Short mmCIF file of C-alpha atoms and ligand atoms in Angstrom, two decimals:
data_model
loop_
_atom_site.label_atom_id
_atom_site.label_comp_id
_atom_site.label_asym_id
_atom_site.label_seq_id
_atom_site.Cartn_x
_atom_site.Cartn_y
_atom_site.Cartn_z
CA UNK A 183 -17.88 15.98 17.30
CA UNK A 184 -16.94 15.31 13.70
CA UNK A 185 -14.25 13.02 14.93
CA UNK A 186 -16.74 10.87 16.90
CA UNK A 187 -19.12 10.56 13.97
CA UNK A 188 -16.28 9.51 11.68
CA UNK A 189 -14.97 6.84 14.09
CA UNK A 190 -18.46 5.44 14.45
CA UNK A 191 -18.88 5.18 10.69
CA UNK A 192 -15.61 3.34 10.41
CA UNK A 193 -16.71 0.69 12.93
CA UNK A 194 -19.88 -0.03 10.97
CA UNK A 195 -17.87 -1.42 8.05
CA UNK A 196 -17.39 -4.73 9.85
CA UNK A 197 -20.42 -6.93 10.34
CA UNK A 198 -21.43 -10.55 9.92
CA UNK A 199 -21.60 -11.29 6.25
CA UNK A 200 -20.69 -14.13 3.95
CA UNK A 201 -17.40 -13.64 2.10
CA UNK A 202 -18.47 -15.72 -0.86
CA UNK A 203 -20.92 -13.42 -2.59
CA UNK A 204 -21.22 -11.31 -5.71
CA UNK A 205 -18.70 -8.75 -4.52
CA UNK A 206 -15.79 -11.09 -5.34
CA UNK A 207 -14.45 -12.63 -8.55
CA UNK A 208 -12.74 -16.01 -8.79
CA UNK A 209 -8.98 -15.31 -8.84
CA UNK A 210 -7.28 -15.49 -12.22
CA UNK A 211 -4.17 -17.65 -12.09
CA UNK A 212 -2.80 -16.92 -15.59
CA UNK A 213 -1.60 -13.37 -15.00
CA UNK A 214 2.04 -13.21 -16.07
CA UNK A 215 1.86 -16.01 -18.64
CA UNK A 216 -0.94 -17.87 -20.43
CA UNK A 217 0.26 -21.11 -18.81
CA UNK A 218 -1.33 -21.21 -15.36
CA UNK A 219 1.50 -23.43 -14.14
CA UNK A 220 4.21 -20.96 -15.19
CA UNK A 221 6.54 -20.26 -12.25
CA UNK A 222 5.69 -16.54 -12.16
CA UNK A 223 1.96 -17.31 -11.97
CA UNK A 224 2.46 -19.85 -9.21
CA UNK A 225 4.73 -17.49 -7.29
CA UNK A 226 2.23 -14.67 -7.52
CA UNK A 227 -0.73 -16.83 -6.51
CA UNK A 228 0.99 -18.27 -3.48
CA UNK A 229 1.05 -14.77 -1.98
CA UNK A 230 -1.99 -13.12 -3.55
CA UNK A 231 -4.69 -15.82 -3.35
CA UNK A 232 -6.43 -16.47 -0.04
CA UNK A 233 -8.92 -19.19 0.86
CA UNK A 234 -11.79 -19.14 3.31
CA UNK A 235 -12.80 -22.05 5.54
CA UNK A 236 -14.94 -23.54 2.77
CA UNK A 237 -12.04 -23.54 0.30
CA UNK A 238 -13.39 -20.59 -1.75
CA UNK A 239 -10.56 -18.58 -3.29
CA UNK A 240 -10.17 -14.79 -3.18
CA UNK A 241 -7.70 -12.21 -4.44
CA UNK A 242 -5.27 -12.84 -7.30
CA UNK A 243 -5.12 -9.90 -9.68
CA UNK A 244 -5.62 -7.23 -7.02
CA UNK A 245 -3.30 -4.29 -6.44
CA UNK A 246 -2.44 -5.46 -2.90
CA UNK A 247 -2.26 -8.88 -1.31
CA UNK A 248 -4.80 -9.73 1.38
CA UNK A 249 -2.34 -9.39 4.25
CA UNK A 250 -2.54 -7.41 7.47
CA UNK A 251 -0.30 -6.93 10.53
CA UNK A 252 -2.77 -9.19 12.34
CA UNK A 253 -2.32 -12.10 9.89
CA UNK A 254 -0.85 -14.91 11.97
CA UNK A 255 -1.64 -18.10 10.02
CA UNK A 256 -1.35 -17.50 6.27
CA UNK A 257 2.29 -17.69 5.04
CA UNK A 258 3.43 -18.12 8.61
CA UNK A 259 2.06 -21.45 9.88
CA UNK A 260 1.14 -24.82 8.39
CA UNK A 261 1.63 -25.66 4.70
CA UNK A 262 1.50 -22.17 3.18
CA UNK A 263 4.99 -20.99 4.27
CA UNK A 264 6.54 -24.24 3.02
CA UNK A 265 4.81 -23.78 -0.34
CA UNK A 266 5.94 -20.15 -0.60
CA UNK A 267 9.54 -20.94 0.35
CA UNK A 268 9.76 -23.85 -2.09
CA UNK A 269 8.56 -21.59 -4.91
CA UNK A 270 10.91 -18.77 -3.94
CA UNK A 271 13.83 -21.23 -3.87
CA UNK A 272 12.83 -22.54 -7.30
CA UNK A 273 12.76 -18.94 -8.57
CA UNK A 274 16.12 -17.97 -7.05
CA UNK A 275 18.10 -21.15 -7.72
CA UNK A 276 16.65 -21.70 -11.19
CA UNK A 277 17.13 -18.06 -12.31
CA UNK A 278 13.35 -17.70 -12.56
CA UNK A 279 13.78 -13.98 -13.22
CA UNK A 280 15.12 -14.85 -16.67
CA UNK A 281 11.95 -16.69 -17.68
CA UNK A 282 10.24 -13.42 -18.64
CA UNK A 283 12.21 -10.49 -20.01
CA UNK A 284 9.41 -7.92 -20.33
CA UNK A 285 10.42 -4.98 -18.05
CA UNK A 286 6.76 -4.23 -17.30
CA UNK A 287 6.12 -7.70 -15.91
CA UNK A 288 9.40 -7.68 -14.01
CA UNK A 289 8.54 -4.35 -12.39
CA UNK A 290 5.07 -5.51 -11.39
CA UNK A 291 6.27 -8.80 -9.92
CA UNK A 292 9.02 -7.00 -8.04
CA UNK A 293 6.54 -4.54 -6.58
CA UNK A 294 4.27 -7.45 -5.58
CA UNK A 295 7.08 -9.27 -3.77
CA UNK A 296 8.16 -6.00 -2.13
CA UNK A 297 4.69 -5.69 -0.61
CA UNK A 298 5.07 -9.18 0.90
CA UNK A 299 8.54 -8.31 2.24
CA UNK A 300 7.17 -5.18 3.91
CA UNK A 301 4.31 -7.14 5.41
CA UNK A 302 6.78 -9.51 7.09
CA UNK A 303 8.34 -6.56 8.92
CA UNK A 304 5.26 -4.58 9.95
CA UNK A 305 3.44 -7.00 12.22
CA UNK A 306 3.81 -4.87 15.34
CA UNK A 307 2.54 -1.57 13.96
CA UNK A 308 -1.10 -0.55 13.98
CA UNK A 309 -3.07 0.65 10.98
CA UNK A 310 -5.72 3.37 10.81
CA UNK A 311 -8.84 1.84 12.40
CA UNK A 312 -6.88 -1.33 13.21
CA UNK A 313 -7.20 -1.20 16.99
CA UNK A 314 -4.57 -2.64 19.31
CA UNK A 315 -2.03 -5.11 17.95
CA UNK A 316 -2.47 -8.57 19.41
CA UNK A 317 0.59 -10.01 21.24
CA UNK A 318 -0.11 -13.15 19.18
CA UNK A 319 1.69 -11.54 16.21
CA UNK A 320 5.05 -11.60 18.01
CA UNK A 321 5.91 -15.25 18.69
CA UNK A 322 9.31 -16.76 17.84
CA UNK A 323 7.64 -19.26 15.51
CA UNK A 324 6.05 -16.49 13.45
CA UNK A 325 9.22 -14.43 13.46
CA UNK A 326 11.24 -17.39 12.15
CA UNK A 327 8.74 -17.82 9.31
CA UNK A 328 8.91 -14.12 8.50
CA UNK A 329 12.71 -14.22 8.46
CA UNK A 330 12.77 -17.25 6.16
CA UNK A 331 10.51 -15.37 3.75
CA UNK A 332 12.53 -12.15 4.00
CA UNK A 333 15.84 -13.80 3.17
CA UNK A 334 14.35 -15.16 -0.08
CA UNK A 335 12.04 -12.30 -1.01
CA UNK A 336 14.96 -9.86 -0.86
CA UNK A 337 16.90 -12.03 -3.33
CA UNK A 338 13.96 -12.29 -5.73
CA UNK A 339 13.33 -8.52 -5.48
CA UNK A 340 16.98 -7.88 -6.29
CA UNK A 341 17.00 -10.30 -9.22
CA UNK A 342 13.96 -8.60 -10.76
CA UNK A 343 15.35 -5.05 -10.49
CA UNK A 344 15.36 -2.92 -13.64
CA UNK A 345 17.92 -0.30 -14.45
CA UNK A 346 16.80 3.32 -14.20
CA UNK A 347 16.24 3.75 -17.93
CA UNK A 348 14.07 0.65 -18.13
CA UNK A 349 12.05 1.74 -15.09
CA UNK A 350 11.46 5.25 -16.41
CA UNK A 351 10.60 3.78 -19.80
CA UNK A 352 7.66 1.76 -18.46
CA UNK A 353 4.42 2.67 -20.16
CA UNK A 354 2.30 5.59 -19.06
CA UNK A 355 -0.78 3.47 -18.50
CA UNK A 356 -2.91 6.43 -17.44
CA UNK A 357 -2.54 8.15 -20.82
CA UNK A 358 -3.15 4.82 -22.46
CA UNK A 359 -6.38 4.35 -20.49
CA UNK A 360 -7.55 7.84 -21.40
CA UNK A 361 -6.71 7.30 -25.06
CA UNK A 362 -8.16 3.85 -25.44
CA UNK A 363 -11.35 3.93 -23.45
CA UNK A 364 -13.88 6.36 -24.85
CA UNK A 365 -16.31 5.11 -22.21
CA UNK A 366 -13.80 6.01 -19.53
CA UNK A 367 -13.71 9.68 -20.46
CA UNK A 368 -17.26 10.74 -19.94
CA UNK A 369 -18.61 11.85 -16.61
CA UNK A 370 -21.61 9.63 -16.00
CA UNK A 371 -23.55 10.76 -12.93
CA UNK A 372 -26.48 8.44 -13.31
CA UNK A 373 -25.19 5.17 -14.75
CA UNK A 374 -24.84 2.18 -12.46
CA UNK A 375 -21.23 1.67 -13.51
CA UNK A 376 -19.55 5.03 -13.23
CA UNK A 377 -16.66 5.92 -15.48
CA UNK A 378 -14.58 9.05 -15.44
CA UNK A 379 -10.91 9.37 -16.27
CA UNK A 380 -10.08 13.02 -17.02
CA UNK A 381 -7.45 13.43 -19.71
CA UNK A 382 -5.61 16.33 -18.04
CA UNK A 383 -5.16 14.71 -14.63
CA UNK A 384 -1.44 14.13 -13.90
CA UNK A 385 -0.46 16.85 -16.35
CA UNK A 386 1.58 19.74 -14.92
CA UNK A 387 -0.14 23.13 -15.01
CA UNK A 388 -3.50 21.65 -15.97
CA UNK A 389 -6.89 22.39 -14.42
CA UNK A 390 -6.14 19.60 -11.89
CA UNK A 391 -3.93 21.35 -9.34
CA UNK A 392 -1.72 19.01 -7.31
CA UNK A 393 -2.28 19.85 -3.62
CA UNK A 394 -1.00 18.82 -0.21
CA UNK A 395 -1.88 19.41 3.43
CA UNK A 396 0.09 21.50 5.91
CA UNK A 397 1.91 18.60 7.58
CA UNK A 398 5.53 17.97 6.67
CA UNK A 399 6.26 14.75 4.81
CA UNK A 400 4.41 13.16 1.92
CA UNK A 401 0.86 14.03 0.92
CA UNK A 402 -1.90 11.55 1.80
CA UNK A 403 -0.13 10.47 5.02
CA UNK A 404 -2.85 7.97 5.95
CA UNK A 405 -2.60 6.13 2.64
CA UNK A 406 1.19 6.27 2.73
CA UNK A 407 1.17 4.55 6.10
CA UNK A 408 -1.51 2.02 5.25
CA UNK A 409 0.16 0.98 1.98
CA UNK A 410 3.70 1.10 3.36
CA UNK A 411 5.07 3.91 1.18
CA UNK A 412 5.81 1.76 -1.86
CA UNK A 413 3.54 4.02 -3.90
CA UNK A 414 3.25 7.79 -3.67
CA UNK A 415 -0.32 9.10 -3.44
CA UNK A 416 -0.96 12.38 -5.25
CA UNK A 417 -3.92 14.61 -4.46
CA UNK A 418 -5.57 16.96 -6.97
CA UNK A 419 -8.24 19.65 -6.81
CA UNK A 420 -10.16 20.99 -9.78
CA UNK A 421 -12.72 23.80 -9.59
CA UNK A 422 -15.09 24.28 -12.55
CA UNK A 423 -13.33 27.56 -13.44
CA UNK A 424 -10.08 25.69 -14.22
CA UNK A 425 -6.55 26.18 -12.90
CA UNK A 426 -6.71 29.90 -12.12
CA UNK A 427 -10.05 29.55 -10.27
CA UNK A 428 -8.62 26.61 -8.30
CA UNK A 429 -5.48 28.55 -7.30
CA UNK A 430 -7.57 31.57 -6.37
CA UNK A 431 -9.78 29.40 -4.18
CA UNK A 432 -6.78 27.82 -2.45
CA UNK A 433 -5.38 31.24 -1.70
CA UNK A 434 -8.66 32.44 -0.22
CA UNK A 435 -9.10 29.24 1.80
CA UNK A 436 -5.60 29.37 3.29
CA UNK A 437 -5.89 33.06 4.18
CA UNK A 438 -9.22 32.49 5.82
CA UNK A 439 -7.98 29.46 7.78
CA UNK A 440 -4.98 31.42 9.03
CA UNK A 441 -7.35 34.19 10.16
CA UNK A 442 -9.28 31.78 12.38
CA UNK A 443 -6.86 32.19 15.22
CA UNK A 444 -6.56 35.92 14.79
CA UNK A 445 -10.29 36.22 15.20
CA UNK A 446 -10.17 33.89 18.22
CA UNK A 447 -12.99 31.76 16.98
CA UNK A 448 -13.32 28.42 15.24
CA UNK A 449 -16.59 29.47 13.68
CA UNK A 450 -15.07 31.57 10.94
CA UNK A 451 -16.88 30.41 7.86
CA UNK A 452 -14.34 29.14 5.41
CA UNK A 453 -14.70 29.81 1.70
CA UNK A 454 -16.43 26.85 0.06
CA UNK A 455 -15.75 25.56 -3.42
CA UNK A 456 -18.58 25.61 -5.97
CA UNK A 457 -20.68 22.70 -7.21
CA UNK A 458 -18.90 20.66 -9.86
CA UNK A 459 -15.58 20.76 -7.97
CA UNK A 460 -13.62 17.50 -8.19
CA UNK A 461 -10.87 15.95 -6.10
CA UNK A 462 -8.65 13.09 -7.14
CA UNK A 463 -6.25 10.72 -5.40
CA UNK A 464 -3.78 8.93 -7.66
CA UNK A 465 -1.53 6.09 -6.55
CA UNK A 466 1.63 5.50 -8.57
CA UNK A 467 3.91 2.47 -8.47
CA UNK A 468 7.48 2.69 -7.23
CA UNK A 469 10.17 0.17 -8.11
CA UNK A 470 13.63 -0.62 -6.71
CA UNK A 471 16.33 -0.17 -9.33
CA UNK A 472 19.49 -2.21 -9.85
CA UNK A 473 21.43 0.50 -8.02
CA UNK A 474 19.17 -0.03 -4.99
CA UNK A 475 17.27 3.25 -5.26
CA UNK A 476 13.52 3.76 -5.15
CA UNK A 477 12.14 5.24 -8.33
CA UNK A 478 8.54 6.26 -9.04
CA UNK A 479 7.60 4.57 -12.30
CA UNK A 480 5.09 6.09 -14.73
CA UNK A 481 2.58 3.36 -13.77
CA UNK A 482 -0.67 4.36 -12.07
CA UNK A 483 -2.12 1.74 -9.71
CA UNK A 484 -5.35 3.38 -8.59
CA UNK A 485 -7.34 6.53 -9.33
CA UNK A 486 -10.07 7.74 -6.99
CA UNK A 487 -12.23 10.73 -7.83
CA UNK A 488 -15.04 12.51 -6.03
CA UNK A 489 -17.15 15.13 -7.77
CA UNK A 490 -19.28 17.46 -5.63
CA UNK A 491 -22.82 17.79 -7.00
CA UNK A 492 -23.95 19.73 -3.95
CA UNK A 493 -21.99 21.88 -1.51
CA UNK A 494 -22.74 23.14 1.97
CA UNK A 495 -23.10 21.82 5.50
CA UNK A 496 -26.67 20.59 5.41
CA UNK A 497 -26.60 17.72 3.02
CA UNK A 498 -29.72 15.53 3.12
CA UNK A 499 -28.48 12.72 0.90
CA UNK A 500 -24.73 12.24 1.07
CA UNK A 501 -24.78 9.71 -1.74
CA UNK A 502 -26.25 12.30 -4.06
CA UNK A 503 -23.88 15.02 -2.81
CA UNK A 504 -20.73 13.43 -4.25
CA UNK A 505 -20.31 11.14 -7.25
CA UNK A 506 -17.46 8.71 -6.68
CA UNK A 507 -15.18 6.87 -9.10
CA UNK A 508 -12.42 4.35 -8.58
CA UNK A 509 -10.14 2.61 -11.07
CA UNK A 510 -7.72 -0.12 -10.13
CA UNK A 511 -4.81 -1.64 -11.99
CA UNK A 512 -5.50 -5.08 -13.39
CA UNK A 513 -2.21 -6.77 -14.29
CA UNK A 514 -3.64 -8.99 -17.01
CA UNK A 515 -5.25 -6.05 -18.84
CA UNK A 516 -2.09 -4.01 -18.37
CA UNK A 517 0.07 -6.71 -19.98
CA UNK A 518 -2.47 -7.07 -22.80
CA UNK A 519 -2.52 -3.26 -23.32
CA UNK A 520 -6.26 -3.06 -22.59
CA UNK A 521 -7.20 0.39 -21.25
CA UNK A 522 -3.75 0.68 -19.68
CA UNK A 523 -4.93 -1.98 -17.23
CA UNK A 524 -7.16 0.51 -15.39
CA UNK A 525 -10.54 -1.02 -14.59
CA UNK A 526 -13.47 0.79 -13.00
CA UNK A 527 -14.46 -0.79 -9.67
CA UNK A 528 -17.92 -2.31 -9.89
CA UNK A 529 -20.66 -0.89 -7.74
CA UNK A 530 -21.04 -3.92 -5.48
CA UNK A 531 -17.38 -4.97 -5.36
CA UNK A 532 -15.89 -5.59 -1.94
CA UNK A 533 -12.57 -6.71 -3.34
CA UNK A 534 -9.18 -5.34 -2.50
CA UNK A 535 -7.30 -4.09 0.48
CA UNK A 536 -8.85 -0.87 1.66
CA UNK A 537 -8.24 1.63 4.45
CA UNK A 538 -11.40 0.37 6.11
CA UNK A 539 -10.30 -3.23 6.47
CA UNK A 540 -7.52 -3.25 9.02
CA UNK A 541 -7.74 -6.85 10.22
CA UNK A 542 -7.39 -10.22 8.55
CA UNK A 543 -10.98 -11.21 7.88
CA UNK A 544 -9.96 -14.56 6.43
CA UNK A 545 -8.60 -15.49 9.84
CA UNK A 546 -11.13 -13.58 11.94
CA UNK A 547 -14.63 -14.21 10.64
CA UNK A 548 -16.12 -11.55 12.92
CA UNK A 549 -14.52 -8.81 10.84
CA UNK A 550 -15.90 -9.64 7.42
CA UNK A 551 -16.60 -6.45 5.49
CA UNK A 552 -20.13 -5.59 4.56
CA UNK A 553 -19.65 -2.25 2.84
CA UNK A 554 -18.81 -2.23 -0.86
CA UNK A 555 -15.69 -0.33 -1.90
CA UNK A 556 -17.77 2.30 -3.70
CA UNK A 557 -20.21 2.74 -0.82
CA UNK A 558 -17.35 3.15 1.64
CA UNK A 559 -16.23 6.38 -0.09
CA UNK A 560 -19.22 8.30 1.13
CA UNK A 561 -19.25 6.54 4.50
CA UNK A 562 -15.89 8.21 5.14
CA UNK A 563 -16.06 11.37 3.04
CA UNK A 564 -19.53 12.44 4.17
CA UNK A 565 -17.83 13.58 7.38
CA UNK A 566 -17.72 17.33 6.95
CA UNK A 567 -20.77 17.38 4.65
CA UNK A 568 -20.31 18.89 1.22
CA UNK A 569 -17.67 21.30 2.47
CA UNK A 570 -13.91 21.72 2.50
CA UNK A 571 -13.90 19.60 5.70
CA UNK A 572 -14.73 16.52 3.64
CA UNK A 573 -11.43 17.00 1.79
CA UNK A 574 -9.30 15.12 4.27
CA UNK A 575 -6.02 16.33 2.80
CA UNK A 576 -7.04 19.72 4.15
CA UNK A 577 -8.70 18.62 7.38
CA UNK A 578 -6.30 15.80 8.32
CA UNK A 579 -6.91 15.96 12.04
CA UNK A 580 -9.09 12.86 12.42
CA UNK A 581 -6.50 10.55 10.98
CA UNK A 582 -2.99 11.77 11.63
CA UNK A 583 -1.77 12.05 15.23
CA UNK A 584 0.58 14.99 14.49
CA UNK A 585 -2.27 16.88 12.85
CA UNK A 586 -4.61 16.21 15.76
CA UNK A 587 -2.22 18.19 17.95
CA UNK A 588 -2.11 21.09 15.48
CA UNK A 589 -4.40 24.09 15.96
CA UNK A 590 -6.99 24.41 13.23
CA UNK A 591 -5.68 27.75 11.96
CA UNK A 592 -2.60 25.84 10.75
CA UNK A 593 -4.56 23.63 8.35
CA UNK A 594 -3.80 24.30 4.68
CA UNK A 595 -4.48 23.03 1.20
CA UNK A 596 -1.37 24.06 -0.69
CA UNK A 597 -0.56 23.93 -4.39
CA UNK A 598 2.43 21.71 -5.02
CA UNK A 599 4.17 19.82 -7.84
CA UNK A 600 3.84 16.14 -8.69
CA UNK A 601 7.60 15.70 -8.81
CA UNK A 602 8.10 17.24 -5.36
CA UNK A 603 5.43 15.01 -3.82
CA UNK A 604 6.99 11.93 -5.40
CA UNK A 605 10.38 12.92 -3.94
CA UNK A 606 8.84 13.41 -0.49
CA UNK A 607 7.22 9.98 -0.69
CA UNK A 608 10.57 8.36 -1.54
CA UNK A 609 12.41 10.16 1.28
CA UNK A 610 9.71 9.06 3.70
CA UNK A 611 10.12 5.43 2.63
CA UNK A 612 13.92 5.62 2.92
CA UNK A 613 13.57 6.42 6.62
CA UNK A 614 11.39 3.43 7.42
CA UNK A 615 12.52 0.35 9.28
CA UNK A 616 11.18 -1.98 6.54
CA UNK A 617 13.40 -0.25 3.96
CA UNK A 618 16.45 -0.52 6.25
CA UNK A 619 15.82 -4.23 6.67
CA UNK A 620 15.46 -4.80 2.94
CA UNK A 621 18.69 -2.91 2.33
CA UNK A 622 20.44 -5.08 4.92
CA UNK A 623 19.31 -8.29 3.23
CA UNK A 624 20.26 -7.03 -0.23
CA UNK A 625 23.72 -6.03 0.99
CA UNK A 626 24.22 -9.46 2.48
CA UNK A 627 23.37 -11.01 -0.89
CA UNK A 628 25.83 -8.86 -2.78
CA UNK A 629 28.62 -9.74 -0.33
CA UNK A 630 27.96 -13.50 -0.47
C1 HEC B 1484 -11.71 4.83 5.79
C2 HEC B 1484 -11.97 6.13 5.26
C3 HEC B 1484 -11.89 6.36 3.77
C4 HEC B 1484 -12.54 5.69 2.78
C5 HEC B 1484 -13.43 4.49 2.90
C6 HEC B 1484 -12.23 6.39 1.55
N1 HEC B 1484 -11.38 7.42 1.79
FE1 HEC B 1484 -10.78 8.79 0.46
N2 HEC B 1484 -9.50 9.57 1.84
C7 HEC B 1484 -9.42 9.18 3.16
C8 HEC B 1484 -8.36 9.93 3.82
C9 HEC B 1484 -7.96 9.83 5.26
C10 HEC B 1484 -7.84 10.79 2.83
C11 HEC B 1484 -6.73 11.84 3.01
C12 HEC B 1484 -5.44 11.38 2.42
C13 HEC B 1484 -4.51 10.67 3.42
O1 HEC B 1484 -4.16 11.25 4.45
O2 HEC B 1484 -4.08 9.55 3.11
C14 HEC B 1484 -8.60 10.55 1.62
C15 HEC B 1484 -8.39 11.23 0.43
C16 HEC B 1484 -9.15 11.08 -0.70
C17 HEC B 1484 -9.05 11.92 -1.88
C18 HEC B 1484 -8.16 13.15 -2.04
C19 HEC B 1484 -8.93 14.38 -1.58
C20 HEC B 1484 -9.16 14.39 -0.09
O3 HEC B 1484 -10.32 14.26 0.34
O4 HEC B 1484 -8.17 14.53 0.64
C21 HEC B 1484 -9.95 11.42 -2.79
C22 HEC B 1484 -10.24 11.97 -4.17
C23 HEC B 1484 -10.60 10.28 -2.18
N3 HEC B 1484 -10.08 10.10 -0.91
C24 HEC B 1484 -11.59 9.53 -2.81
C25 HEC B 1484 -12.14 8.40 -2.24
C26 HEC B 1484 -12.97 7.47 -2.98
C27 HEC B 1484 -13.44 7.64 -4.42
C28 HEC B 1484 -13.26 6.46 -2.11
C29 HEC B 1484 -14.03 5.21 -2.39
C30 HEC B 1484 -13.61 4.39 -3.49
C31 HEC B 1484 -12.62 6.78 -0.83
N4 HEC B 1484 -11.94 7.95 -0.96
C32 HEC B 1484 -12.72 6.00 0.31
C33 HEC B 1484 -10.24 8.27 3.79
C34 HEC B 1484 -11.11 7.42 3.14
#
């Protein structure tokens, strides 16, 4: 039943709605350098800025480009691939990577181009809520365009690579955000713009316990798949009683879940966490080093937090039940050392690639989103009420095929370590086809 309700909610995100409204900002084109015409700015914009039919521009300084497996025009047909290839050639042939030496900017641009490379290889795989893949994505014409991009993107990615020391030495923008933004620290339940960045999140042995589900592989498997595994997603749980109360709760929950089968009933009431419990999902940025390895940098790209104000099954107002927070990395602020680049998402914003938007709504007007990013949190996470079932890292079954086949007494929420989860995320990425292809291209470059 839960599963049906959740699928229905997901479908409601797409309705007729104008793209050009308050939920979007005009893209900034001076991100890497104050000169808008600087090669790095032009290169970034060619991939990260989209236009609608009326010529309005969207995107720019967003964590992810507006690209989906179903994208069949942008960068693949008409003028846009020619523009992108010309810029990539200018970058490669003119040693464009030497124009900016700052390791932070190099890492960010590399990660951005990596996301485009991965997009060129993942046109035949579905996304959560994406529906069937159209055969239109597989033509020879499109594949030739993708290949032309791949051959150049791989070179640019390789040219921008940092050595391991430089990559590990990138700033810890989360600590910076916590230190610099006093307004970011306080938990504001009532304000229209909600800010909350806890100082002890991402600290080992703190009150925020890093947790994972029972499935093998990386934590947050849905996000890993949606965002291609270039960024590990870490999940945290924090009960009001601190670390020991959180660990005690996890122990009781896991024992009780395991007992479900023994008692031959699914109705065993599971222990519920108390009011004031928080969960967090943190996305970190990986880079590819000069030695060709993936390394998780200290950079945080997004932070999502939900705080439970009410717990229990019978929630009357889901919006009041959980307070939600989201921060996203803004490159320009990051480079200017403003709040570590982490910006709270505005209440009405519909910007950014999100799990709920699985089709290219610039090319398919029918699928324009009408739910704001912050509203969408509750649309999804109200499934399961104010109970442990709304923590999807525990429940998993709606979203991950392997988990759907697993009996419910096998579900778990297990304490883990940040470093172990990051390693799992890297190993997962190493096994993907898109990584194999990138390796192949990079090897070809080094031989030629
Ligand atoms: C389309 C559904 C969907 C939307 C919308 C959504 N989430 Fe989630 N969220 C998930 C899934 C699925 C997971 C489990 C992790 C995974 O498998 O990737 C998750 C995990 C989380 C977690 C880690 C704890 C947990 O429940 O597992 C937090 C915190 C979180 N989301 C917060 C948010 C916030 C804040 C928003 C809004 C800005 C949001 N989510 C929007 C589906 C969604």
